[in-house]
GROMACS .gro file of C-alpha atoms in nm:
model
  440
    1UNK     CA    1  -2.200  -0.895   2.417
    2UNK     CA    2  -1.814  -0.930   2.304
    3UNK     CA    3  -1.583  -0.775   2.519
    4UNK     CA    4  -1.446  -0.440   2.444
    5UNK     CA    5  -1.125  -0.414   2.186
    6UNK     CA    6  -0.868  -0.192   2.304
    7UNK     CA    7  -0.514  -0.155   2.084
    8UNK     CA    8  -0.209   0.052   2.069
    9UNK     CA    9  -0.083   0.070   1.728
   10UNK     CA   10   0.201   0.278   1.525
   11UNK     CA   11  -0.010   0.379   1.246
   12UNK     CA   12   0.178   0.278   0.962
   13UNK     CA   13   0.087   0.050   0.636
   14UNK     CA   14   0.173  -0.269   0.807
   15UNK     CA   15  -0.080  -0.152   1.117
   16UNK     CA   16  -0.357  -0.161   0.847
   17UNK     CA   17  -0.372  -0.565   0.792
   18UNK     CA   18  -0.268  -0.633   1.125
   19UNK     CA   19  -0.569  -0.447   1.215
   20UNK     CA   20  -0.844  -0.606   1.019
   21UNK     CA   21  -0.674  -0.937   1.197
   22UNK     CA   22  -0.701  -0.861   1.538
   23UNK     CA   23  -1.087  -0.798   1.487
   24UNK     CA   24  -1.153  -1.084   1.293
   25UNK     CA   25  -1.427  -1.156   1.535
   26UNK     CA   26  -1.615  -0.868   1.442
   27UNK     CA   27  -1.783  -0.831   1.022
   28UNK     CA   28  -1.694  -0.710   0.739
   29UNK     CA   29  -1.818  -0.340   0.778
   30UNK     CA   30  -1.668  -0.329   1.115
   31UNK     CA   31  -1.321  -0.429   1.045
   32UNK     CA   32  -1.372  -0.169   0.723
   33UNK     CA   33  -1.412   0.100   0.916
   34UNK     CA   34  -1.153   0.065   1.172
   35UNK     CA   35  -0.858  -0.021   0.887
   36UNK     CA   36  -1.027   0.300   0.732
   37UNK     CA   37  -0.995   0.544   1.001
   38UNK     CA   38  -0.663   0.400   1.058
   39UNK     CA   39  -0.547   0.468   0.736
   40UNK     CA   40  -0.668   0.865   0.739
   41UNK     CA   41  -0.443   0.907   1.043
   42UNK     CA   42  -0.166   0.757   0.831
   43UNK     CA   43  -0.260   0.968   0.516
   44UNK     CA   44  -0.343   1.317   0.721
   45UNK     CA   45  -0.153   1.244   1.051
   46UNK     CA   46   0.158   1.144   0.971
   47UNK     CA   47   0.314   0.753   0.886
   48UNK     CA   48   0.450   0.657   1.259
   49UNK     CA   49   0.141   0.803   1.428
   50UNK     CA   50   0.084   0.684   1.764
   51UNK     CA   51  -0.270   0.548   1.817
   52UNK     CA   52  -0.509   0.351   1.995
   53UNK     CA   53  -0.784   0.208   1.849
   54UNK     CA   54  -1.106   0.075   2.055
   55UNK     CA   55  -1.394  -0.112   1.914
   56UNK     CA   56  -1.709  -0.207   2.180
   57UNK     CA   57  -2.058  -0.308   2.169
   58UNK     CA   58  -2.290  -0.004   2.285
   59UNK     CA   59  -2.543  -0.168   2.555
   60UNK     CA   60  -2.918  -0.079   2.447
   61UNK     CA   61  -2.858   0.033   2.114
   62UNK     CA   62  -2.735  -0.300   1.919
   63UNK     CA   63  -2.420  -0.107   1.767
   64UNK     CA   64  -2.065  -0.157   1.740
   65UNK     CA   65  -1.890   0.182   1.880
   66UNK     CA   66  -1.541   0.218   1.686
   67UNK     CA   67  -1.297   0.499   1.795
   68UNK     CA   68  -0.969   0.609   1.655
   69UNK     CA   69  -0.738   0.856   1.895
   70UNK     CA   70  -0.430   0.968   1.775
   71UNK     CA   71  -0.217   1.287   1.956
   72UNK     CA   72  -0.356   1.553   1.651
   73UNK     CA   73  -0.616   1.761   1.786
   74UNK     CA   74  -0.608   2.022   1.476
   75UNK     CA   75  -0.644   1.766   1.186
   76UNK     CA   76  -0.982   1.689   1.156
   77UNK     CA   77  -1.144   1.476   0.911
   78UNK     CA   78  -1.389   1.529   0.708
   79UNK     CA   79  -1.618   1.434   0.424
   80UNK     CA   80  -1.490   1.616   0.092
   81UNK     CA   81  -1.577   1.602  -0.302
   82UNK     CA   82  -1.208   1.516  -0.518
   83UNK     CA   83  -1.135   1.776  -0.758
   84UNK     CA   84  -1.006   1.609  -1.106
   85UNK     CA   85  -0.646   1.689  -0.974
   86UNK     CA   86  -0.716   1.550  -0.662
   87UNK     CA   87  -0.404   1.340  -0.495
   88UNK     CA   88  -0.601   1.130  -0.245
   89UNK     CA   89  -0.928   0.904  -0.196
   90UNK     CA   90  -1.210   1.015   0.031
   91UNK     CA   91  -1.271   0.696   0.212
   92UNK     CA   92  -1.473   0.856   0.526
   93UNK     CA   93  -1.744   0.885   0.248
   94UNK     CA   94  -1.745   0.531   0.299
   95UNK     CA   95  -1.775   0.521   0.649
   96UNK     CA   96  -2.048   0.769   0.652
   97UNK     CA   97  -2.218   0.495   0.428
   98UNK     CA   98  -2.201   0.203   0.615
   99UNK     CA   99  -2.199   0.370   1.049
  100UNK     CA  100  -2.512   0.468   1.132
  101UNK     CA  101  -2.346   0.829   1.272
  102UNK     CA  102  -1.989   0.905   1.342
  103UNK     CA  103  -1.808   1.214   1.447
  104UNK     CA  104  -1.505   1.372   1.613
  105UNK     CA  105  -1.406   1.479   1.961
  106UNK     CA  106  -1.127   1.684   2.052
  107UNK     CA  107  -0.946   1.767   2.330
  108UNK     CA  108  -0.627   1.959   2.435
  109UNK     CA  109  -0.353   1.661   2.357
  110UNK     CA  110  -0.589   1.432   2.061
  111UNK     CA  111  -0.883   1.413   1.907
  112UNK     CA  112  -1.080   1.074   1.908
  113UNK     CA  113  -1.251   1.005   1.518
  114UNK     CA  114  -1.528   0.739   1.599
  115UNK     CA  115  -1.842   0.512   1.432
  116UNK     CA  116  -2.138   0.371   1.537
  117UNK     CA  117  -2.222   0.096   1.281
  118UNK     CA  118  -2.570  -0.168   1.362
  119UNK     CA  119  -2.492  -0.470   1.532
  120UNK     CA  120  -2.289  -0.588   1.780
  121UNK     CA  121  -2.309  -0.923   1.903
  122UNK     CA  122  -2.269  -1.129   1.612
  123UNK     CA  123  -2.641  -1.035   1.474
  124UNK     CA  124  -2.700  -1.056   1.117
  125UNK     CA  125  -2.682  -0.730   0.944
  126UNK     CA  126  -2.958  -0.652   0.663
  127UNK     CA  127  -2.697  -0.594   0.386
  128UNK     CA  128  -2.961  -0.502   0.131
  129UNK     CA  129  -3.042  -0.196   0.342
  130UNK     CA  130  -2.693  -0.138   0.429
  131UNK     CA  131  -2.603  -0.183   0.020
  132UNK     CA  132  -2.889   0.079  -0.067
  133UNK     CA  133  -2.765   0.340   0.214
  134UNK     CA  134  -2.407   0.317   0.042
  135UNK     CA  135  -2.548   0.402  -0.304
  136UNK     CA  136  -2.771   0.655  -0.189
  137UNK     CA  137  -2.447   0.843  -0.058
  138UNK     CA  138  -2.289   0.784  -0.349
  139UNK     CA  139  -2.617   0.951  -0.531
  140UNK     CA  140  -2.590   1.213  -0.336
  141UNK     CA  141  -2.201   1.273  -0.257
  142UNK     CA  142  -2.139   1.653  -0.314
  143UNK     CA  143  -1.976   1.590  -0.600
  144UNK     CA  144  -1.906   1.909  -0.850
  145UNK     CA  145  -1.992   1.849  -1.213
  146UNK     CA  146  -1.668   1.893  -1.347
  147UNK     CA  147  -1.523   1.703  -1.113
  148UNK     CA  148  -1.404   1.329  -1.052
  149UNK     CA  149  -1.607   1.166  -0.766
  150UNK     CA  150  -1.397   1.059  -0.477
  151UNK     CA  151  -1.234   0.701  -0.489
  152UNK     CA  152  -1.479   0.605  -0.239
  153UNK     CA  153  -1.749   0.639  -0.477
  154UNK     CA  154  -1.634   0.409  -0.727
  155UNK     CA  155  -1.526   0.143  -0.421
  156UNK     CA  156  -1.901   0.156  -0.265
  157UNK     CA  157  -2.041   0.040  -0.555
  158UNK     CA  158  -1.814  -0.235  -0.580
  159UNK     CA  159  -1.820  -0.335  -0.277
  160UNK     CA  160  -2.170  -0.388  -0.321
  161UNK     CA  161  -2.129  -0.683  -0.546
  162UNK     CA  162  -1.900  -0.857  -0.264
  163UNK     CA  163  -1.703  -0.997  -0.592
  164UNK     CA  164  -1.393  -1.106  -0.509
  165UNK     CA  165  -1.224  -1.031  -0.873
  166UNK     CA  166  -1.349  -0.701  -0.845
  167UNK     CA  167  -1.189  -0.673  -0.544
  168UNK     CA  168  -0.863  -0.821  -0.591
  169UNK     CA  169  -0.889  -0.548  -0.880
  170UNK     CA  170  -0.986  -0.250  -0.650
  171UNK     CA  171  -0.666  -0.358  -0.503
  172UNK     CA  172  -0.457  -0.243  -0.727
  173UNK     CA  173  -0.653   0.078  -0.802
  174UNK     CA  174  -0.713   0.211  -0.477
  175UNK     CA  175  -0.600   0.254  -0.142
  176UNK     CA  176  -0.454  -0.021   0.063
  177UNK     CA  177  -0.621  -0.015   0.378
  178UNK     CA  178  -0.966  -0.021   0.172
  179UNK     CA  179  -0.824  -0.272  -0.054
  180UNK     CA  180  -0.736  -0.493   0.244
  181UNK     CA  181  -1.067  -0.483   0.374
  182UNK     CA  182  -1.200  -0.594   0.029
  183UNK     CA  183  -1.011  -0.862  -0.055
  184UNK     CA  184  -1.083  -1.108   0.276
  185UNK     CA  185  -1.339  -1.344   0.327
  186UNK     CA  186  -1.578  -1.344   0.587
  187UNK     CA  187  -1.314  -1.601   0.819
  188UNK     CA  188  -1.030  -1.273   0.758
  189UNK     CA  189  -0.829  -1.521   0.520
  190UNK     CA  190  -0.716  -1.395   0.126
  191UNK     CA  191  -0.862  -1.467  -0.152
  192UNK     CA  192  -0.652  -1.677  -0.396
  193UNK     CA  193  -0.637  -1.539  -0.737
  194UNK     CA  194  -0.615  -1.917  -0.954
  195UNK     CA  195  -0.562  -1.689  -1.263
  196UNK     CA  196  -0.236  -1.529  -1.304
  197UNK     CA  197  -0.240  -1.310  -1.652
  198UNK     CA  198   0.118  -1.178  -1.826
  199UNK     CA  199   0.225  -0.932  -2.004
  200UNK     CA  200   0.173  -1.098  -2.339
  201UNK     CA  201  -0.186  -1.140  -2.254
  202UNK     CA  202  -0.283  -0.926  -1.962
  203UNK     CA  203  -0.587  -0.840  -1.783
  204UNK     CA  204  -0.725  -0.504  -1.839
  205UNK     CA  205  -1.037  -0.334  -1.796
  206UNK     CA  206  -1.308  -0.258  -2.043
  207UNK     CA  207  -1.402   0.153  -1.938
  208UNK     CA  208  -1.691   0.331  -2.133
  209UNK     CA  209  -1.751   0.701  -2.089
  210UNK     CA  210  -2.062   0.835  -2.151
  211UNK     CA  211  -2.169   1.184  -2.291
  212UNK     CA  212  -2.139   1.297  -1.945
  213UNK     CA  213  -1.835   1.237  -1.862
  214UNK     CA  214  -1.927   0.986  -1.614
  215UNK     CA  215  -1.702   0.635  -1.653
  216UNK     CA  216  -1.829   0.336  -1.600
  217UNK     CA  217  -1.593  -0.047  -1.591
  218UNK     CA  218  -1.659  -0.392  -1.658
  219UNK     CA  219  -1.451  -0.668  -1.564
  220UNK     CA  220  -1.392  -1.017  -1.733
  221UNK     CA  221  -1.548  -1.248  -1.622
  222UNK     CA  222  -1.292  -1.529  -1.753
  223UNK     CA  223  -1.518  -1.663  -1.998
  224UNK     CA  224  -1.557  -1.438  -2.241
  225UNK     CA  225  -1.745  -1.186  -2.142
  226UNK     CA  226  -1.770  -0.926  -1.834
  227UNK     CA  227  -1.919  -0.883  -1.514
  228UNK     CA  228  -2.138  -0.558  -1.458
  229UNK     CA  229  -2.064  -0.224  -1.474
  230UNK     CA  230  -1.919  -0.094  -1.180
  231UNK     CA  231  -1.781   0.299  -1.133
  232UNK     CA  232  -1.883   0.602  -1.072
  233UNK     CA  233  -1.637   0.877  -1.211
  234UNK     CA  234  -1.724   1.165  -1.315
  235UNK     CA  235  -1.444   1.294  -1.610
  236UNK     CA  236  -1.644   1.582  -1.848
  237UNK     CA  237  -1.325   1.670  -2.052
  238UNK     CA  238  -1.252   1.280  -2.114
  239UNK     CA  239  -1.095   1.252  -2.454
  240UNK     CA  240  -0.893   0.921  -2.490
  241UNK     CA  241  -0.833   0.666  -2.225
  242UNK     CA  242  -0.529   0.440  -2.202
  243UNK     CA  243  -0.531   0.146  -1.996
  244UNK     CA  244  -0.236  -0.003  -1.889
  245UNK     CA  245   0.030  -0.221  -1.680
  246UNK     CA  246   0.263   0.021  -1.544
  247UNK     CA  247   0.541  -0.272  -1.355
  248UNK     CA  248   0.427  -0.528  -1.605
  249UNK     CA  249   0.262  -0.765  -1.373
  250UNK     CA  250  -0.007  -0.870  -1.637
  251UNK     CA  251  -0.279  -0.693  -1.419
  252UNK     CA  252  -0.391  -0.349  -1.496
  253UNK     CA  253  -0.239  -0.104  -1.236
  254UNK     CA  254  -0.351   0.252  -1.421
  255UNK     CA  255  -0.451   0.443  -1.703
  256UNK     CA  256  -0.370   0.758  -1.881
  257UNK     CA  257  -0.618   1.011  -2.011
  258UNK     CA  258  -0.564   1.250  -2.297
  259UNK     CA  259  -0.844   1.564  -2.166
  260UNK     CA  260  -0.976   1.822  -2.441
  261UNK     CA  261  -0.747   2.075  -2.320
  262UNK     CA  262  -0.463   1.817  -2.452
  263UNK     CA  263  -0.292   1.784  -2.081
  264UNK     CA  264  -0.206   1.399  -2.011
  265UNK     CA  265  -0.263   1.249  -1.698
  266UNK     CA  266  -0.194   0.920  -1.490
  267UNK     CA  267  -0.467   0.730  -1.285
  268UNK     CA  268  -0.286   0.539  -1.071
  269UNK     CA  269  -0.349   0.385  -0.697
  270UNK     CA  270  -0.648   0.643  -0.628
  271UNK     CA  271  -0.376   0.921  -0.758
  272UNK     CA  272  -0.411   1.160  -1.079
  273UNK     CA  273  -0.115   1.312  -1.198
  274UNK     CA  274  -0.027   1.542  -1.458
  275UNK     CA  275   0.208   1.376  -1.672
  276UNK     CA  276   0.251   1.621  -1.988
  277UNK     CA  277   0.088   1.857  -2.204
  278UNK     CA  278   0.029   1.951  -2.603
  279UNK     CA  279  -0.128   1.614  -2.612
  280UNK     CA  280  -0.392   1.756  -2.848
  281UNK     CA  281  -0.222   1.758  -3.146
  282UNK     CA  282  -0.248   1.322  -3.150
  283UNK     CA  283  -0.597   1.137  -3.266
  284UNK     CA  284  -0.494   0.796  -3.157
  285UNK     CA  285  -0.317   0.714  -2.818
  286UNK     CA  286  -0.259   0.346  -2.688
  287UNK     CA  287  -0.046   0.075  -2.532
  288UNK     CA  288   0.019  -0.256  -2.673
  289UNK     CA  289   0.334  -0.306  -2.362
  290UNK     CA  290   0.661  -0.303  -2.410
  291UNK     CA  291   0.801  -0.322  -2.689
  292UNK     CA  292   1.193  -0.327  -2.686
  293UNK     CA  293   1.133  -0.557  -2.330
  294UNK     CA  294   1.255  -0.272  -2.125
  295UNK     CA  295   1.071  -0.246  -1.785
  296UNK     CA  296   0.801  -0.061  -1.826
  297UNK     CA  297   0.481  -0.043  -2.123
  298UNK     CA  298   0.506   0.202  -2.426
  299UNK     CA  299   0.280   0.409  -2.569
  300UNK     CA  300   0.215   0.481  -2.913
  301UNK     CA  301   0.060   0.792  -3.054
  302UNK     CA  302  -0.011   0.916  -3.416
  303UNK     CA  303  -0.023   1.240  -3.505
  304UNK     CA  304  -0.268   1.384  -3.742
  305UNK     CA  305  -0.045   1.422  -3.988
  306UNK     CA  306  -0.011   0.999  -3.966
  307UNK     CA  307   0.320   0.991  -3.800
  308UNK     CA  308   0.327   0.735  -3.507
  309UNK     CA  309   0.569   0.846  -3.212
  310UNK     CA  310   0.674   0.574  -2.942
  311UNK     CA  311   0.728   0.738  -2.601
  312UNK     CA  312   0.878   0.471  -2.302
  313UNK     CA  313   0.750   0.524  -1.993
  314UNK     CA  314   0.934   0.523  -1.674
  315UNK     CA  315   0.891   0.471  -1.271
  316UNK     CA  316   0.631   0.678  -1.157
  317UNK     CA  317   0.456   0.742  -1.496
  318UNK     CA  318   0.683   0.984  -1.667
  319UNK     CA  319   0.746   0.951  -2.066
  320UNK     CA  320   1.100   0.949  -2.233
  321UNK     CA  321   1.137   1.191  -2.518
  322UNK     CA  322   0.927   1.051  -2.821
  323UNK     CA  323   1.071   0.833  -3.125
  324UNK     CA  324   0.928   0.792  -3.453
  325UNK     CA  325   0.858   0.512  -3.538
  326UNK     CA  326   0.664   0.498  -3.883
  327UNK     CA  327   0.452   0.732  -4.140
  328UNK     CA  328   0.148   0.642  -4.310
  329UNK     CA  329  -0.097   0.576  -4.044
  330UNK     CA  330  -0.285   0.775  -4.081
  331UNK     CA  331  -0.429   0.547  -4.414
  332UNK     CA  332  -0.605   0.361  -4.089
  333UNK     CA  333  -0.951   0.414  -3.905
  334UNK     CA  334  -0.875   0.237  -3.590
  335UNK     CA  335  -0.556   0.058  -3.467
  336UNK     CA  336  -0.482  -0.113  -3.138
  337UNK     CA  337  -0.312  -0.375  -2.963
  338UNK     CA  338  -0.228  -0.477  -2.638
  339UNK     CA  339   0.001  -0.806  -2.589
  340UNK     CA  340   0.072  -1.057  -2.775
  341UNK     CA  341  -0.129  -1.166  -3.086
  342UNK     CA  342   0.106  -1.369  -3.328
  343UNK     CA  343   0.208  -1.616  -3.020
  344UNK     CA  344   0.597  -1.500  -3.009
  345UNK     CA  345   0.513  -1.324  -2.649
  346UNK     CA  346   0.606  -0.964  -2.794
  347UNK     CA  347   0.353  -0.738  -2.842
  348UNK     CA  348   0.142  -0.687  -3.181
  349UNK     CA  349  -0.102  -0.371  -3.328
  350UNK     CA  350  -0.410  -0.449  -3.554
  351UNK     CA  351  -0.497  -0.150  -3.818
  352UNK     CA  352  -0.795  -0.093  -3.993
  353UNK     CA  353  -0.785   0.085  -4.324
  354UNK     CA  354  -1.075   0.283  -4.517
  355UNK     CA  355  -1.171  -0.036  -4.695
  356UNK     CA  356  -1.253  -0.230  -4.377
  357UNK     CA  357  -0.893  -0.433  -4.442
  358UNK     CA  358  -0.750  -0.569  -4.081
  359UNK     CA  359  -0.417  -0.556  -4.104
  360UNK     CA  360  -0.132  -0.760  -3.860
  361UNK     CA  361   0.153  -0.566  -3.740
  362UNK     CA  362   0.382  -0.770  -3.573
  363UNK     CA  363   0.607  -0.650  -3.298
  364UNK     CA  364   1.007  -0.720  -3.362
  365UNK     CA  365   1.151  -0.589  -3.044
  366UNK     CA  366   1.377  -0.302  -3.215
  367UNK     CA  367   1.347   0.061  -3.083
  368UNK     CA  368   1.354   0.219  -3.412
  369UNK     CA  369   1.149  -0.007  -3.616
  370UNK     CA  370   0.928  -0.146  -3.350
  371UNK     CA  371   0.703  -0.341  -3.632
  372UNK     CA  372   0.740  -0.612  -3.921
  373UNK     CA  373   0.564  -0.553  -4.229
  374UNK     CA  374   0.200  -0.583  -4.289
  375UNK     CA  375  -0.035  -0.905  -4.309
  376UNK     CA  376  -0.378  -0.891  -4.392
  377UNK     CA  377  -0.592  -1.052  -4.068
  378UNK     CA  378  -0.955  -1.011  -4.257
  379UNK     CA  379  -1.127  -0.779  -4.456
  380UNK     CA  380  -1.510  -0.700  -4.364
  381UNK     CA  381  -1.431  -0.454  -4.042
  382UNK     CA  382  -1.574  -0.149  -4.185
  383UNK     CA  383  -1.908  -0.250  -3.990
  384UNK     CA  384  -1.757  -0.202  -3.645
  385UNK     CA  385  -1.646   0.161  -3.538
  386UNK     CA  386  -1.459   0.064  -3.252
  387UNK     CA  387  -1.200  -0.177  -3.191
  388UNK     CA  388  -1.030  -0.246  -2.803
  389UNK     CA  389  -0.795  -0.472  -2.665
  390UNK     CA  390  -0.806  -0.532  -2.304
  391UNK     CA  391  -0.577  -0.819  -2.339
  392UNK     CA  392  -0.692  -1.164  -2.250
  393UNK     CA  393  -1.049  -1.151  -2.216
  394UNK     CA  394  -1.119  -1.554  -2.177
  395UNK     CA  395  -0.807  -1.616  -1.998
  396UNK     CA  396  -0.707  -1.929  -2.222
  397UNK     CA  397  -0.313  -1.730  -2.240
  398UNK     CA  398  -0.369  -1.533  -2.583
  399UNK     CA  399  -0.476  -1.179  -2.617
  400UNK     CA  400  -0.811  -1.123  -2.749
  401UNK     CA  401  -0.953  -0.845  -2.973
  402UNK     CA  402  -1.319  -0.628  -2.915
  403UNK     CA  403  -1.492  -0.511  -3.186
  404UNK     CA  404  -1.810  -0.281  -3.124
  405UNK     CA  405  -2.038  -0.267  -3.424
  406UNK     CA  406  -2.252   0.075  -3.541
  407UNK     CA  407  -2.558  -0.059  -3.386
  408UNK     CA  408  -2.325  -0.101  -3.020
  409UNK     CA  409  -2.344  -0.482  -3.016
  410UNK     CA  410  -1.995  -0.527  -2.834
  411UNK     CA  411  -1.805  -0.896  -3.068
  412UNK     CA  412  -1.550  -1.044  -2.880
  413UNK     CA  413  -1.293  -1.224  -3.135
  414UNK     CA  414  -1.068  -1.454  -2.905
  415UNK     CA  415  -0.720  -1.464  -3.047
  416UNK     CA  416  -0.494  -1.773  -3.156
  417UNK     CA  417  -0.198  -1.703  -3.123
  418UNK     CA  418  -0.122  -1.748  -3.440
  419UNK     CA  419   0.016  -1.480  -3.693
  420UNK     CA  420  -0.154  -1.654  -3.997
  421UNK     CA  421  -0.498  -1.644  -3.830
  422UNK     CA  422  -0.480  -1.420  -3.540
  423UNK     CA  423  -0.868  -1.438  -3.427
  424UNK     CA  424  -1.119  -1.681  -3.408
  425UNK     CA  425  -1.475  -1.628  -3.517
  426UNK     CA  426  -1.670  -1.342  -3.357
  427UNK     CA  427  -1.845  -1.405  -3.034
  428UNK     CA  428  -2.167  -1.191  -2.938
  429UNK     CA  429  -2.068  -0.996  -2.564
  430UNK     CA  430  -2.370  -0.753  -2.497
  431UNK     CA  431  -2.524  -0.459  -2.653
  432UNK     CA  432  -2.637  -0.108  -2.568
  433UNK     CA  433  -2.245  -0.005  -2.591
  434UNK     CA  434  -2.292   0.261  -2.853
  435UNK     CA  435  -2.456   0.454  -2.481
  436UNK     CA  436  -2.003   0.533  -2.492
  437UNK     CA  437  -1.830   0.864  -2.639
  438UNK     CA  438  -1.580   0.678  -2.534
  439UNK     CA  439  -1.463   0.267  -2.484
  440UNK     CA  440  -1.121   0.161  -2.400
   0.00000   0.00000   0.00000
């Protein structure tokens, strides 16, 4: 039996890796835990917390005992559904996955927030039971209909997989301490990331929404296709999704969503917040980056009467007042765009008009008139009724286009970089994604 663990930490963000080191000799699930109840004293507590933090092996019963005291005897934790304005993750859902109990005691001057989790001697864990027990709570979280599940949810589910580009991605989607946890192997060390997108071709997300509401994500897989679905999100009043790169690291760090009631929200680091309202009154909403090279991405929306508006985001999500930037469009089906598709590394929309005509739009890096005129990229397009860009799908540097056709065969066309011929020929992804009200 190891010997018992016994720390005295400030409970602050640094604390939380720091943390996960000191108990290297203990798994996965173990170290997850403790960085996770360390973080809800930091979220709930108070940043600066005092705490101590003891982790020992339970004679007799083959578990690892982890306890979290902190000086807060009125702040107890507990296991809670996120409403769709929720602020915060719910990461004890997690722990109440993976510990076989856990609980609180309080007294007078603290209160002590511990897990008992199977093993504790170095024994192999079955993680096929331990992987089913975290999706049965996630079947069974007390989730409201008409709400969004808790961040937990949708980080169980990947951290089923144990994929490490899933979580490198979960990193910048949800919270740290959780992230942390994800993202080492089983020696404690980080995962190098050998791919490094940009902002002319980023790496973004394929999401679906079914009729439900529920969202589900899909990952590239760097070779032209994606990993599987991951997510479990619950959004009933989903309307148009947004993906993008809020700091323009090339990864995707967010995503807005347009809901039926037109309000406009950002999904950001386990966060939603309401950005603006009247949204309603625009059919088409996306982001192909920046394009004047300011800081931040831009997003374009067209109104219904076919006048497309640029509005420039800023730190923390918020829009600058709109600008015109062209009539007309609303002589096209589908348009998108994100990156760079004409290989001058500023970023280009595709437009498809009633006759199935693709047409080029590249970017010129002007405020006012954002776009050059018009080349024809193909004709034929009328067959698809969907077309996304999630940026750089095969990770060869060039932004790639998706094309779902009306029998929901997903076509990837990988682009060139090259105005003239922007896409290559189509390459078969998967089917079934016509199962989507909604792909982005």
């Amino acid at each position: 039996m190891r010997a018992a663990v016994e720390l005295r930490l400030t409970a602050t963000p640094k604390a939380v890796p720091e943390l996960r080191r000191r108990l290297c000799a203990y798994d996965d699930d173990v170290r997850l835990c403790a960085t996770e109840l360390l973080t809800n004293v930091i979220e709930h507590v108070g940043d600066g917390t005092p705490v101590r933090v003891r982790v020992v092996g339970l004679t007799g019963s083959g578990r690892t005992r982890i306890e979290v005291t902190d000086p807060d005897p009125c702040k107890v934790p507990a296991v809670l559904p996120a409403t769709e304005t929720a602020e915060c993750g719910r990461g004890l859902l997690l722990v109440s996955a993976l510990a076989q109990t856990w609980g609180v005691e309080r007294g007078e001057t603290g209160k002590t927030v511990w897990c008992e989790l199977a093993g504790d001697d170095g024994a192999v864990v079955n993680h096929g039971d331990r992987d089913e027990k975290i999706m049965r709570m996630i079947r069974r979280a007390p989730t409201p209909l008409r709400s969004a599940p808790p961040d937990s949810a949708h980080l169980m589910e990947s951290y089923v997989t144990q994929h490490p580009r899933r979580a490198r991605a979960l990193s910048r989607l949800a919270a740290p301490a959780i992230a942390v946890a994800l993202v080492g192997t089983a020696a404690g060390t980080a995962v190098a990331a050998p791919y490094k997108p940009t902002p002319a071709a980023p790496s973004l997300f394929l999401s679906g929404v079914l009729p439900s509401g529920q969202m589900y994500v899909y990952m590239a897989d760097g070779t032209g296709g994606f990993d599987e679905r991951s997510g479990a999100y619950v959004w009933p009043h989903f309307r148009i999704g947004v993906s993008v790169d809020p700091d323009l690291t090339g990864w995707q760090d967010g995503a807005y969503h347009v809901m039926a009631d037109g309000t406009l929200n950002l999904w950001r680091g386990g966060r939603l917040k309401k950005i603006a309202s009247g949204w309603g009154q625009y059919d088409t909403v996306f982001s192909p980056g920046t394009l004047t090279g300011a800081r931040h991405p831009d997003l374009l929306a067209r109104d219904k009467k076919g006048v497309l508006w640029r509005y420039q985001s800023k730190t923390g999500g918020s829009l600058a007042a709109r600008v015109e930037v062209g009539t007309g469009w609303n002589q096209y089906t589908q348009i998108a765009g994100e990156g760079d598709l004409s290989g001058d590394r500023k970023p280009d929309v595709v437009a498809r008009d009633k006759k199935g005509v693709l047409w080029l739009y590249k970017g010129t890096g002007e405020a006012r008139k954002p776009f050059a005129s018009r080349s024809k990229a193909g004709s034929g397009w009328n067959q698809y009724d969907r077309l996304v860009t999630t940026g750089d799908v095969d990770r060869d540097g060039h932004s790639d286009l998706l094309a779902r056709d009306k029998k929901g065969v997903l076509w990837l066309f990988k682009g060139t970089g090259k105005s003239a011929s922007p896409f290559k020929s189509r390459v078969k992804v998967g089917s079934g994604f016509n199962q989507y009200r909604v792909l982005f």
